[in-house]
mmCIF file of C-alpha atoms in Angstrom:
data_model
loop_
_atom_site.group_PDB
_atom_site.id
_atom_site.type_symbol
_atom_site.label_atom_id
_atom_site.label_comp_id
_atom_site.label_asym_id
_atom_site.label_seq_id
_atom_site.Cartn_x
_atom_site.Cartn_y
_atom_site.Cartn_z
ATOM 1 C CA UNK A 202 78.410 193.758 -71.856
ATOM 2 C CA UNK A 203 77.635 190.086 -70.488
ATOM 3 C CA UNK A 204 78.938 190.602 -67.112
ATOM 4 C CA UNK A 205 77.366 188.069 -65.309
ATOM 5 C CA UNK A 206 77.276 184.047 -65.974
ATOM 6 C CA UNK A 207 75.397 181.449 -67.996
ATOM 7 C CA UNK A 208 74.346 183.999 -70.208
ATOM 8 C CA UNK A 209 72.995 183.720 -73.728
ATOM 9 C CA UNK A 210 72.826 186.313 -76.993
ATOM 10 C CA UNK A 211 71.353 184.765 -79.807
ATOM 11 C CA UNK A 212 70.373 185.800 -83.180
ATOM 12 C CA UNK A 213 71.629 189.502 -82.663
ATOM 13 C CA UNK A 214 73.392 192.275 -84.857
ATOM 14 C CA UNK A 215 75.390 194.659 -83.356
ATOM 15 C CA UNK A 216 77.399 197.509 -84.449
ATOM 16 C CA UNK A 217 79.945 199.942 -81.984
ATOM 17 C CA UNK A 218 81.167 203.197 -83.514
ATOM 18 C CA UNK A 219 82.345 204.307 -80.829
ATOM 19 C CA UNK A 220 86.638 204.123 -80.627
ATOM 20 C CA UNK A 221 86.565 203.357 -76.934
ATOM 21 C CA UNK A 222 86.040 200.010 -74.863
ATOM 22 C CA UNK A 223 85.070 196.537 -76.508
ATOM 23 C CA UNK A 224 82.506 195.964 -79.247
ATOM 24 C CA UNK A 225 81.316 192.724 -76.616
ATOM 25 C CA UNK A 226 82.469 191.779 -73.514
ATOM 26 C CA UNK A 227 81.307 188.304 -71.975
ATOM 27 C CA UNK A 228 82.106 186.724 -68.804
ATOM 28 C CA UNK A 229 82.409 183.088 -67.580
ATOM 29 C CA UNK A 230 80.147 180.977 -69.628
ATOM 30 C CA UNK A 231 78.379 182.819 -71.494
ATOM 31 C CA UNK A 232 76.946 182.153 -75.004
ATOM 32 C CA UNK A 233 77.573 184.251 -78.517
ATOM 33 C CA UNK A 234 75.364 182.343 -81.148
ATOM 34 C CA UNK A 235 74.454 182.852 -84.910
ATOM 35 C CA UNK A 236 74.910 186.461 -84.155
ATOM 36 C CA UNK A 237 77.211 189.514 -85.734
ATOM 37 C CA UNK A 238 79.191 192.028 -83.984
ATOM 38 C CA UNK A 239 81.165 194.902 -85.133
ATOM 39 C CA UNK A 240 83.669 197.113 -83.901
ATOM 40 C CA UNK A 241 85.540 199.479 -86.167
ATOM 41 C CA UNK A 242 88.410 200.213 -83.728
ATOM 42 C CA UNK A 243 88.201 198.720 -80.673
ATOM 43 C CA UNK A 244 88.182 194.531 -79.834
ATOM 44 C CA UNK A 245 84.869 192.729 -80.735
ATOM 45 C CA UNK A 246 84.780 190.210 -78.769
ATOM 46 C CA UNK A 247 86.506 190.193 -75.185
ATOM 47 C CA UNK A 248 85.943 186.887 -73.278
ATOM 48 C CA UNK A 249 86.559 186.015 -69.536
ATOM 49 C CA UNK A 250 88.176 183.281 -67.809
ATOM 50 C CA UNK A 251 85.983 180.591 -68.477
ATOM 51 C CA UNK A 252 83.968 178.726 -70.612
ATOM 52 C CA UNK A 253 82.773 181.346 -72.993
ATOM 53 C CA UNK A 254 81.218 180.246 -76.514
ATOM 54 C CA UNK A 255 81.416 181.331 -79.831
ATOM 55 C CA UNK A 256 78.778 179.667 -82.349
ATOM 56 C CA UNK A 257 77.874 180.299 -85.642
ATOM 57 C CA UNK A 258 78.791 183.885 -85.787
ATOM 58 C CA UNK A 259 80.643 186.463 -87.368
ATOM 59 C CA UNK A 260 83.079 188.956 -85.583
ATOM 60 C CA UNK A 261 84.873 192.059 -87.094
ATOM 61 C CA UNK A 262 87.215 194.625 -85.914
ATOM 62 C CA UNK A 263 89.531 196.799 -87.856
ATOM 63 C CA UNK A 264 92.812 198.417 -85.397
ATOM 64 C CA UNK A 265 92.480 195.706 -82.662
ATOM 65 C CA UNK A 266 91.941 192.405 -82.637
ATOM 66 C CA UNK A 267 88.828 190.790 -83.740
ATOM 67 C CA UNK A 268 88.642 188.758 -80.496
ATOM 68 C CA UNK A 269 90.570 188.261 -77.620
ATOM 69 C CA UNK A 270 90.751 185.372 -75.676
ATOM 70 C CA UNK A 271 91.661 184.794 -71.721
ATOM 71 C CA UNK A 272 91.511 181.803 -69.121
ATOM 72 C CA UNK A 273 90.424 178.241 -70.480
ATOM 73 C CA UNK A 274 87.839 175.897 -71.346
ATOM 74 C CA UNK A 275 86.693 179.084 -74.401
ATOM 75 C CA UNK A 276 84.995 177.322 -77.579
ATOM 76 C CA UNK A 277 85.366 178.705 -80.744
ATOM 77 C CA UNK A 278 82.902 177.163 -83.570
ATOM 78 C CA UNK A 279 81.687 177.215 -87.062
ATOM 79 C CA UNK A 280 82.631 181.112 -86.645
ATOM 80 C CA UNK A 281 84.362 183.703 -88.682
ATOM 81 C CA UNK A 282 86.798 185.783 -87.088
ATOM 82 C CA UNK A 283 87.803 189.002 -89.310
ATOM 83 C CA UNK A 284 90.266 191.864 -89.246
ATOM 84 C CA UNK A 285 89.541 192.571 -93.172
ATOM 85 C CA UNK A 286 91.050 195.497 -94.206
ATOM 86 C CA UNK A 287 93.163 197.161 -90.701
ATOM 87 C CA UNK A 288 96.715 196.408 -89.331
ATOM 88 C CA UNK A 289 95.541 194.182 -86.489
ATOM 89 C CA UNK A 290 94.457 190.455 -86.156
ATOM 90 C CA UNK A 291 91.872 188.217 -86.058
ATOM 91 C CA UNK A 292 92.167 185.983 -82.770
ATOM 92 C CA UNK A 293 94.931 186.475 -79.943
ATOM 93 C CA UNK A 294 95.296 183.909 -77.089
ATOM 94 C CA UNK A 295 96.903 185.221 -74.561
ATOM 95 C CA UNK A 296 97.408 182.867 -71.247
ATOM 96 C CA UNK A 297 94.970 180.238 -72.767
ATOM 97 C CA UNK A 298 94.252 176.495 -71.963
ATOM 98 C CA UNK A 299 92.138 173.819 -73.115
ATOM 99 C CA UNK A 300 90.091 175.674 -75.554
ATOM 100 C CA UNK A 301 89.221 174.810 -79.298
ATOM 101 C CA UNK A 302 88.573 176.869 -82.471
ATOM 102 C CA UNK A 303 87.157 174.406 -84.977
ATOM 103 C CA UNK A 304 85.596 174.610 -88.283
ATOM 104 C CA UNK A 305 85.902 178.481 -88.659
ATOM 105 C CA UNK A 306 87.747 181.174 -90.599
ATOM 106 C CA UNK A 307 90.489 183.422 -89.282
ATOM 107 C CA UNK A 308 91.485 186.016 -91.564
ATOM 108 C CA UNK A 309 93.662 189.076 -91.106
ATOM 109 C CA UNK A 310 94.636 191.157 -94.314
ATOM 110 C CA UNK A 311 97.898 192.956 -92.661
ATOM 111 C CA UNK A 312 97.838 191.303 -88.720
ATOM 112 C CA UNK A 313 97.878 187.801 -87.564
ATOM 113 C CA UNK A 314 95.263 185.489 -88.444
ATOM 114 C CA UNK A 315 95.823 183.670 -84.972
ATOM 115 C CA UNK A 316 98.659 184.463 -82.317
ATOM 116 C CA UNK A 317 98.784 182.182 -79.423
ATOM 117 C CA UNK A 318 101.198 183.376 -76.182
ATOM 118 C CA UNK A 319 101.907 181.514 -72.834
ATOM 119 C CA UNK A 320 98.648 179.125 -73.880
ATOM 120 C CA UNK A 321 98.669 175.356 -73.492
ATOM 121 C CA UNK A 322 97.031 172.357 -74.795
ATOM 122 C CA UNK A 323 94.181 173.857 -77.252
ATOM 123 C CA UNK A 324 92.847 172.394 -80.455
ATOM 124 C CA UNK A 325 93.165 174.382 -83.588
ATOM 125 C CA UNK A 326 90.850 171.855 -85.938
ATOM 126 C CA UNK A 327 88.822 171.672 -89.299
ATOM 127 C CA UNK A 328 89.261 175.412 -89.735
ATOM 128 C CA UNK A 329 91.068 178.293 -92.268
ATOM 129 C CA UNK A 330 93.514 180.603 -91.389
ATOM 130 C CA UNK A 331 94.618 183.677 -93.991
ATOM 131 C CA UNK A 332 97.193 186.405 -93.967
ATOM 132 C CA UNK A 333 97.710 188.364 -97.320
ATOM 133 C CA UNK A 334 100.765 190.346 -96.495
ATOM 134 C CA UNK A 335 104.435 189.798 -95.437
ATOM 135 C CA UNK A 336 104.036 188.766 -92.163
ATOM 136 C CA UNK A 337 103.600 185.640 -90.304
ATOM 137 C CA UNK A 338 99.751 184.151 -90.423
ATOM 138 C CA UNK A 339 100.280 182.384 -87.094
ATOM 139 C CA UNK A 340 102.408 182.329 -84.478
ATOM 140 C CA UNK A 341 102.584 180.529 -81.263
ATOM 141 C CA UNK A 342 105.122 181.817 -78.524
ATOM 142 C CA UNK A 343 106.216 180.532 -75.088
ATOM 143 C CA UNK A 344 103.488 178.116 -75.510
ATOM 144 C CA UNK A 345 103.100 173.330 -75.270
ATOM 145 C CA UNK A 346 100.748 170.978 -75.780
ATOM 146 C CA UNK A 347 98.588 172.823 -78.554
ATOM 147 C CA UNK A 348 96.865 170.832 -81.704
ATOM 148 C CA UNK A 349 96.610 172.025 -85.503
ATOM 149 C CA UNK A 350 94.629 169.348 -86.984
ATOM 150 C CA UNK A 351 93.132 169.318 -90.539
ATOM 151 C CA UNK A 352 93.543 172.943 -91.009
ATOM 152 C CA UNK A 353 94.723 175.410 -93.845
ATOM 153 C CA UNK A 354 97.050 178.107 -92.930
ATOM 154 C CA UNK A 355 97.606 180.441 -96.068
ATOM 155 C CA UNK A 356 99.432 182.991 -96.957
ATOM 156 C CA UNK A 357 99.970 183.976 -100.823
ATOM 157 C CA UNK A 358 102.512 186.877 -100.197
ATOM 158 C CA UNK A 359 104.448 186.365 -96.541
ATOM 159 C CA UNK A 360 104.993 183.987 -93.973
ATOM 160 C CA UNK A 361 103.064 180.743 -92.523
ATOM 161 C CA UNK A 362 103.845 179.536 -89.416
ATOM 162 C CA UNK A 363 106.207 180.990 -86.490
ATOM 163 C CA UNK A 364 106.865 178.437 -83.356
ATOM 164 C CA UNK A 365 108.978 180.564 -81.069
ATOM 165 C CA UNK A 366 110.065 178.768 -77.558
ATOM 166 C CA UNK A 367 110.411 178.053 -74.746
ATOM 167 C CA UNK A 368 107.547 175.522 -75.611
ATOM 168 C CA UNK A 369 107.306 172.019 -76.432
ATOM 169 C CA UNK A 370 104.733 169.179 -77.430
ATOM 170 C CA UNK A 371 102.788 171.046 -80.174
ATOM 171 C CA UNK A 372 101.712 168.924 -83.195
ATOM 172 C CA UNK A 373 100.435 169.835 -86.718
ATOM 173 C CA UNK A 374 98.297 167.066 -87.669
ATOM 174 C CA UNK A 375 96.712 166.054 -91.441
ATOM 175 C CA UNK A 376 97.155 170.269 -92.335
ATOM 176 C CA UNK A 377 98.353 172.210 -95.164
ATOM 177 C CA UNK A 378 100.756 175.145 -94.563
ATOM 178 C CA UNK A 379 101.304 177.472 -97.871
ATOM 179 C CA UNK A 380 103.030 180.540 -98.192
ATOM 180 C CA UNK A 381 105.033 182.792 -100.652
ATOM 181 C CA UNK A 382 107.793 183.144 -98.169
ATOM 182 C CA UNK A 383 108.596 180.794 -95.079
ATOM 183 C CA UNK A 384 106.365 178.082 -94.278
ATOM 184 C CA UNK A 385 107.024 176.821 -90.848
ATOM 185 C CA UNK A 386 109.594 177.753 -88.130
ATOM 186 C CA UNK A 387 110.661 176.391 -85.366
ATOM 187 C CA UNK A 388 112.192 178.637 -83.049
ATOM 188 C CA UNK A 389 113.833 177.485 -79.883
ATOM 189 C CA UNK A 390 111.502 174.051 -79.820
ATOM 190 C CA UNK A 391 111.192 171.233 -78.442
ATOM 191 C CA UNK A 392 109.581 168.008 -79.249
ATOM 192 C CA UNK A 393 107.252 169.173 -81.590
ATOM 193 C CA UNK A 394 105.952 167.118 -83.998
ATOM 194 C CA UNK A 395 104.585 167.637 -88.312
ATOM 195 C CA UNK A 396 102.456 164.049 -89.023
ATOM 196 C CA UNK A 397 100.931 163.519 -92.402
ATOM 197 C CA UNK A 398 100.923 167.601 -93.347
ATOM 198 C CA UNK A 399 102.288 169.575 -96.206
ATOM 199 C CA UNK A 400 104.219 172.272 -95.824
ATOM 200 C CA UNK A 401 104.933 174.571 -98.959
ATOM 201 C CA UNK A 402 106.808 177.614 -99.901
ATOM 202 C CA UNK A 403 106.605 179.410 -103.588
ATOM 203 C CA UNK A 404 109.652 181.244 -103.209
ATOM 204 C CA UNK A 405 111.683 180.506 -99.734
ATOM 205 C CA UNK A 406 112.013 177.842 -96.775
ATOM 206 C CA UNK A 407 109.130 175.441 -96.516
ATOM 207 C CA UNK A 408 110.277 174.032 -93.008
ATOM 208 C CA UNK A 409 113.275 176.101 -91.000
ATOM 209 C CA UNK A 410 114.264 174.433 -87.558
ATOM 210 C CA UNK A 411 116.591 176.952 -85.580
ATOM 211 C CA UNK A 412 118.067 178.561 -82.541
ATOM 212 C CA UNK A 413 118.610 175.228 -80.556
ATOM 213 C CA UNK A 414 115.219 173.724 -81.378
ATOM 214 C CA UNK A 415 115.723 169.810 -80.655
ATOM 215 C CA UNK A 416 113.186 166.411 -80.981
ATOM 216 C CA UNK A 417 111.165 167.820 -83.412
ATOM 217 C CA UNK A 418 109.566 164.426 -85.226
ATOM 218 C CA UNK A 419 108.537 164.881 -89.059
ATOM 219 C CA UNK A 420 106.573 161.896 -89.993
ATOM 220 C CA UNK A 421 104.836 160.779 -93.474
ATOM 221 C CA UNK A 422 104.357 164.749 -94.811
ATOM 222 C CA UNK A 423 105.574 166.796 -97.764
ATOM 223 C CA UNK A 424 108.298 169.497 -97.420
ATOM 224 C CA UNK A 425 108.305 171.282 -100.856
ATOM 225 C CA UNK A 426 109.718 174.411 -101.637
ATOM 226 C CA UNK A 427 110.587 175.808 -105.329
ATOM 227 C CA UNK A 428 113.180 178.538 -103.984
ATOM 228 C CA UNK A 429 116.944 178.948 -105.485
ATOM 229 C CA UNK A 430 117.789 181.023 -102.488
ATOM 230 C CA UNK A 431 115.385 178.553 -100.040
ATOM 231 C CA UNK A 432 115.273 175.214 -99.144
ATOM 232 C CA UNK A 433 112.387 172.377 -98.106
ATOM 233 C CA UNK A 434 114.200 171.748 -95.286
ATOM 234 C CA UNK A 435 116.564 173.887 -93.760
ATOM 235 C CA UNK A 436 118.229 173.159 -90.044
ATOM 236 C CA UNK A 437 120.862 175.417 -88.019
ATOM 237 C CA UNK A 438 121.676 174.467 -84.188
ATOM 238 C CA UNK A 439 118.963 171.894 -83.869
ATOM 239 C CA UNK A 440 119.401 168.260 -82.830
ATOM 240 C CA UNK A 441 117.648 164.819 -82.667
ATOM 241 C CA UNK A 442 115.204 165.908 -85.486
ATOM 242 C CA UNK A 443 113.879 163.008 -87.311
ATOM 243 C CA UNK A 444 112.335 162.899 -90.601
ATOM 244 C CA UNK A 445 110.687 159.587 -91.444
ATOM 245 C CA UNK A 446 108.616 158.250 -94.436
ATOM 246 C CA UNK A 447 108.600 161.811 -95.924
ATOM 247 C CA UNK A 448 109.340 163.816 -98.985
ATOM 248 C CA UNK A 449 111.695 166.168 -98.723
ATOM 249 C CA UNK A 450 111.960 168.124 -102.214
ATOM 250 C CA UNK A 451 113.015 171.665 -103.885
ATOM 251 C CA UNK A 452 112.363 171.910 -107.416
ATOM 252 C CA UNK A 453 115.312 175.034 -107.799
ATOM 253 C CA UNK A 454 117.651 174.212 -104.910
ATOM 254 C CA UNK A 455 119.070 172.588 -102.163
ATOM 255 C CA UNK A 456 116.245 170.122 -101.170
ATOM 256 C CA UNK A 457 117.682 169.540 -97.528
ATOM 257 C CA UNK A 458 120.280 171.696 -95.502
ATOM 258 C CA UNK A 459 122.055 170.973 -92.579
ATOM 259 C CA UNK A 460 124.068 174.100 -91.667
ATOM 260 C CA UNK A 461 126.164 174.722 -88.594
ATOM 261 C CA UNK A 462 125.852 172.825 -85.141
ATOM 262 C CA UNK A 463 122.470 170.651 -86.896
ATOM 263 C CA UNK A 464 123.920 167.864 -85.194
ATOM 264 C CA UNK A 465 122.453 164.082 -84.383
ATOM 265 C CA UNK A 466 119.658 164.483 -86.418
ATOM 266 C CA UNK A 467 118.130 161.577 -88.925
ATOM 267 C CA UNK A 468 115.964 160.945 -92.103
ATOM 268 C CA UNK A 469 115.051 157.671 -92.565
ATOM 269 C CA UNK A 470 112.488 156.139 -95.377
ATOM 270 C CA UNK A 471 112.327 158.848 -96.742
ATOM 271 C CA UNK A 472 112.764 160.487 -100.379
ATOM 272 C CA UNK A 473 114.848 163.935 -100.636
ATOM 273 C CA UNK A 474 114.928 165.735 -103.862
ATOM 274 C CA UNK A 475 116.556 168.429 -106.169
ATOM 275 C CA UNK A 476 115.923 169.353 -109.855
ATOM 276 C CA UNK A 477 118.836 171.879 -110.995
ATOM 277 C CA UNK A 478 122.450 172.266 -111.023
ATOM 278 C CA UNK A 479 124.502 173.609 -108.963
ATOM 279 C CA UNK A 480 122.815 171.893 -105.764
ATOM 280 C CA UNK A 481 122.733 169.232 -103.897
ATOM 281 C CA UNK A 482 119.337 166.956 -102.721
ATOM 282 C CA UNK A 483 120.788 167.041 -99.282
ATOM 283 C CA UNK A 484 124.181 169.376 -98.572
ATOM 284 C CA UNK A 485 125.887 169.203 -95.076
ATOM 285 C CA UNK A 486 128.029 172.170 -93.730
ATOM 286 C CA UNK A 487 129.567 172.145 -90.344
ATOM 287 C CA UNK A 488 126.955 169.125 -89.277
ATOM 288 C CA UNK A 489 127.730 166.527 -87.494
ATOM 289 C CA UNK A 490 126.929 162.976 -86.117
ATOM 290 C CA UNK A 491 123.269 162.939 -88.671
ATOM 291 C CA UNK A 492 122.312 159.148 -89.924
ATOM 292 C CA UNK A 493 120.903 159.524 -93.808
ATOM 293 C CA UNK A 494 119.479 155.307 -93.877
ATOM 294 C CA UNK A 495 116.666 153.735 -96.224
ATOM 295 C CA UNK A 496 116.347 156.945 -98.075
ATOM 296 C CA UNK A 497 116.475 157.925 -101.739
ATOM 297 C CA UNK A 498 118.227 161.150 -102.297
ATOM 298 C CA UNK A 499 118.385 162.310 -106.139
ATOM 299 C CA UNK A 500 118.780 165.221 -108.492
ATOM 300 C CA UNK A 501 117.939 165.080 -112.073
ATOM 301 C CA UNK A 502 120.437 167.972 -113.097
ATOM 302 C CA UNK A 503 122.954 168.459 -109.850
ATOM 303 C CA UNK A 504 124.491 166.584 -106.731
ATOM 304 C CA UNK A 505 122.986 163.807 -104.939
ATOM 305 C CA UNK A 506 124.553 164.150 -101.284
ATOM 306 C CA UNK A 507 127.477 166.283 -100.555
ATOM 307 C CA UNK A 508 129.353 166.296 -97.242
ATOM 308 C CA UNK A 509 130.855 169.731 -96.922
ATOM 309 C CA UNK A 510 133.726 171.711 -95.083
ATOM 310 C CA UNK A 511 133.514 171.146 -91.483
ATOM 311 C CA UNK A 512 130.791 168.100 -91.966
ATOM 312 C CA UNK A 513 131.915 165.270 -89.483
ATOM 313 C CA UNK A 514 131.058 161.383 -88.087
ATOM 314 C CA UNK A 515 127.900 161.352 -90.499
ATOM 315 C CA UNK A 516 126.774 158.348 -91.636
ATOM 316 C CA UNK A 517 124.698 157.291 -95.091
ATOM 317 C CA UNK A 518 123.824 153.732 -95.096
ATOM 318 C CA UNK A 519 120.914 151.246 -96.611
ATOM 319 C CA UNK A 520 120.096 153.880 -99.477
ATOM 320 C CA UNK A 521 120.137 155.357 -102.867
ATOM 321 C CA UNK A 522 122.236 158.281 -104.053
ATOM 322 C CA UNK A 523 121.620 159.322 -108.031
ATOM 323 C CA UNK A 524 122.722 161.831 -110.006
ATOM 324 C CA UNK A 525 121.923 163.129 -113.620
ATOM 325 C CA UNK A 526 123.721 165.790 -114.090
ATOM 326 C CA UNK A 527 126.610 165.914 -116.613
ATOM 327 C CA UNK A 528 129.531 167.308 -114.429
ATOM 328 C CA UNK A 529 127.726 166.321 -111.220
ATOM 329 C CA UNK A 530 128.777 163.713 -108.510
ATOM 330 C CA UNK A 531 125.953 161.436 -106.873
ATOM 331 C CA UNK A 532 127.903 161.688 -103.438
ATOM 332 C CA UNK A 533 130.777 164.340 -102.772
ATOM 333 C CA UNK A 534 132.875 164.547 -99.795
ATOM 334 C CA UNK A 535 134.374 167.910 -99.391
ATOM 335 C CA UNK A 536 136.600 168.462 -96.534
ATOM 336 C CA UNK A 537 134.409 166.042 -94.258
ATOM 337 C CA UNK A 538 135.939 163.969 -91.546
ATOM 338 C CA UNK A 539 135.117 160.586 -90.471
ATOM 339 C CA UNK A 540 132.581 159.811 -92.929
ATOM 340 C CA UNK A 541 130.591 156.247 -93.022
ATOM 341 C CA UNK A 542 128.882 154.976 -96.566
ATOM 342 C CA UNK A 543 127.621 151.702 -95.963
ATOM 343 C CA UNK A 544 125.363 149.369 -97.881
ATOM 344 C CA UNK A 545 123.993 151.939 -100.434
ATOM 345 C CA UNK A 546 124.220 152.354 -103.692
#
């Protein structure tokens, strides 16, 4: 235990067995550096409120988490945070502000590689986070004003990312986001923002904006799933989303989806596409009042655009519908009221 302040461990190997307490506990600024600690049950790494440093160092845990962070101003570097083979996680932030992880590893086999709650404004940068089972690799809850910048979040047989509100302002920046299942969801959001990223899913949603989540901003990135039963984009009861200079594709179904109450949202400059019949690049159902403009929406074997039951005052204008497909329509309007094609072709 580092109790005290401005303390410094350096160049040390340690190893608790024993089931109770912490494998390290630090206080306010205090120093962990090119060192390994282990702690087969209990949390191996504990910090305080302030100012505590993680450098060049490997941390391990099994049934808790690897470490656990408190207060603000906590630097995470070069590091690699592990909960290898137990059902816990790597790094939890719980009430957490301006603090950075960067260039480091956060892997969790069956836990969460990082889980943020009620933290605000810290830098997630440069580094690799894994999951390898069902569940979600990272989530963020109740928490604003946090940064995911040039970093990897993996999964090869669950979930990516889970942003669950109240929260707002948090932006995934130049990262890749790959998972078998759902890639990214936002939960409940607001004005949070995907610049120059790609998001992926193998076999489900890539991107999933829900439960009254409004503002999000999707600029120059790739949404890409290769689901039948999933979509690249998928939006329920969110508003004022915009997706700009983007691509927007599903390779075995419905490229975008705007399902009930996804109202007053927009792409614009953008590309949305399918590959297979039976679906549509972009499919409205009970949407209203969304603006599709200087877009390209296509599908080499199905529907182009299709404005379904319930689908009202949306407007396509200043773009390009195509269709391939033999018994397929480039734009179908199904029951939709109040409908404005302008300028497109």
């Amino acid at each position: 235990t580092l109790a005290g302040s401005d303390n410094m461990l350096t160049g040390s190997f340690i190893v608790h067995s024993n089931l109770n307490g912490a494998g390290l506990v630090i206080g306010d600024r205090n120093v962990l550096e090119r060192s390994s600690v282990t702690a087969p049950n209990p949390v191996a790494f504990n910090a305080g409120s302030s100012s505590s440093t993680i450098s060049r160092s490997y941390l391990q845990s099994y049934f808790n988490p690897a470490v656990y962070l408190r207060g603000s101003f906590h630097t995470v570097d070069r590091s690699t945070l592990a909960n290898p083979s137990g059902f816990s996680d790597a790094l939890i932030m719980l009430n957490v502000t301006h603090s950075t992880v960067s260039m480091s590893i956060l892997y969790a086999q069956f836990g969460i590689a990082l889980g943020m709650a009620d933290s605000h404004r810290n830098l997630i940068a440069d580094s690799k986070l894994v999951r390898r089972d069902t569940g979600y690799t990272m989530t963020l809850t109740r928490s604003s004003d946090n940064a995911i910048v040039r970093t990897t979040v993996e999964n090869p047989f669950g979930k990516g990312i889970l942003v669950t509100g109240p929260g707002s302002g948090t932006a995934i920046v130049s990262s890749t986001v790959t998972a078998l299942l759902e890639a990214l969801e936002l939960n409940s959001a607001v004005g949070h923002s995907i610049i120059g990223s790609h998001i992926y899913s193998a076999n489900a949603t890539a991107l999933a904006i829900d439960d009254s989540s409004t503002g999000t901003v999707i600029s120059q990135s790739r949404l890409v799933s290769q689901a039948a039963a999933g979509y690249a984009l998928y939006l329920t009861t969110a508003t004022a989303t915009l997706v700009s200079q983007s691509l927007v594709e599903n390779t075995s179904g419905y490229a975008a989806f705007f399902a009930a109450k996804a109202d007053g949202n927009t792409i614009d400059l953008s590309t949305v596409t399918s590959r297979v019949s039976g679906f549509s690049a972009l499919y409205l159902d009970n949407a209203s009042t969304n603006t599709f403009t200087r877009s390209y929406f296509g599908n080499a074997a199905g529907n182009g655009v299709t404005f379904g039951a319930g689908a009202s005052s949306n407007t396509l204008s200043r773009s390009t519908v195509a269709s391939s497909g033999a018994a397929a329509r480039a734009l179908s309007l199904f029951m939709a009221l109040d409908s404005y094609v302008y300028d497109s072709w």
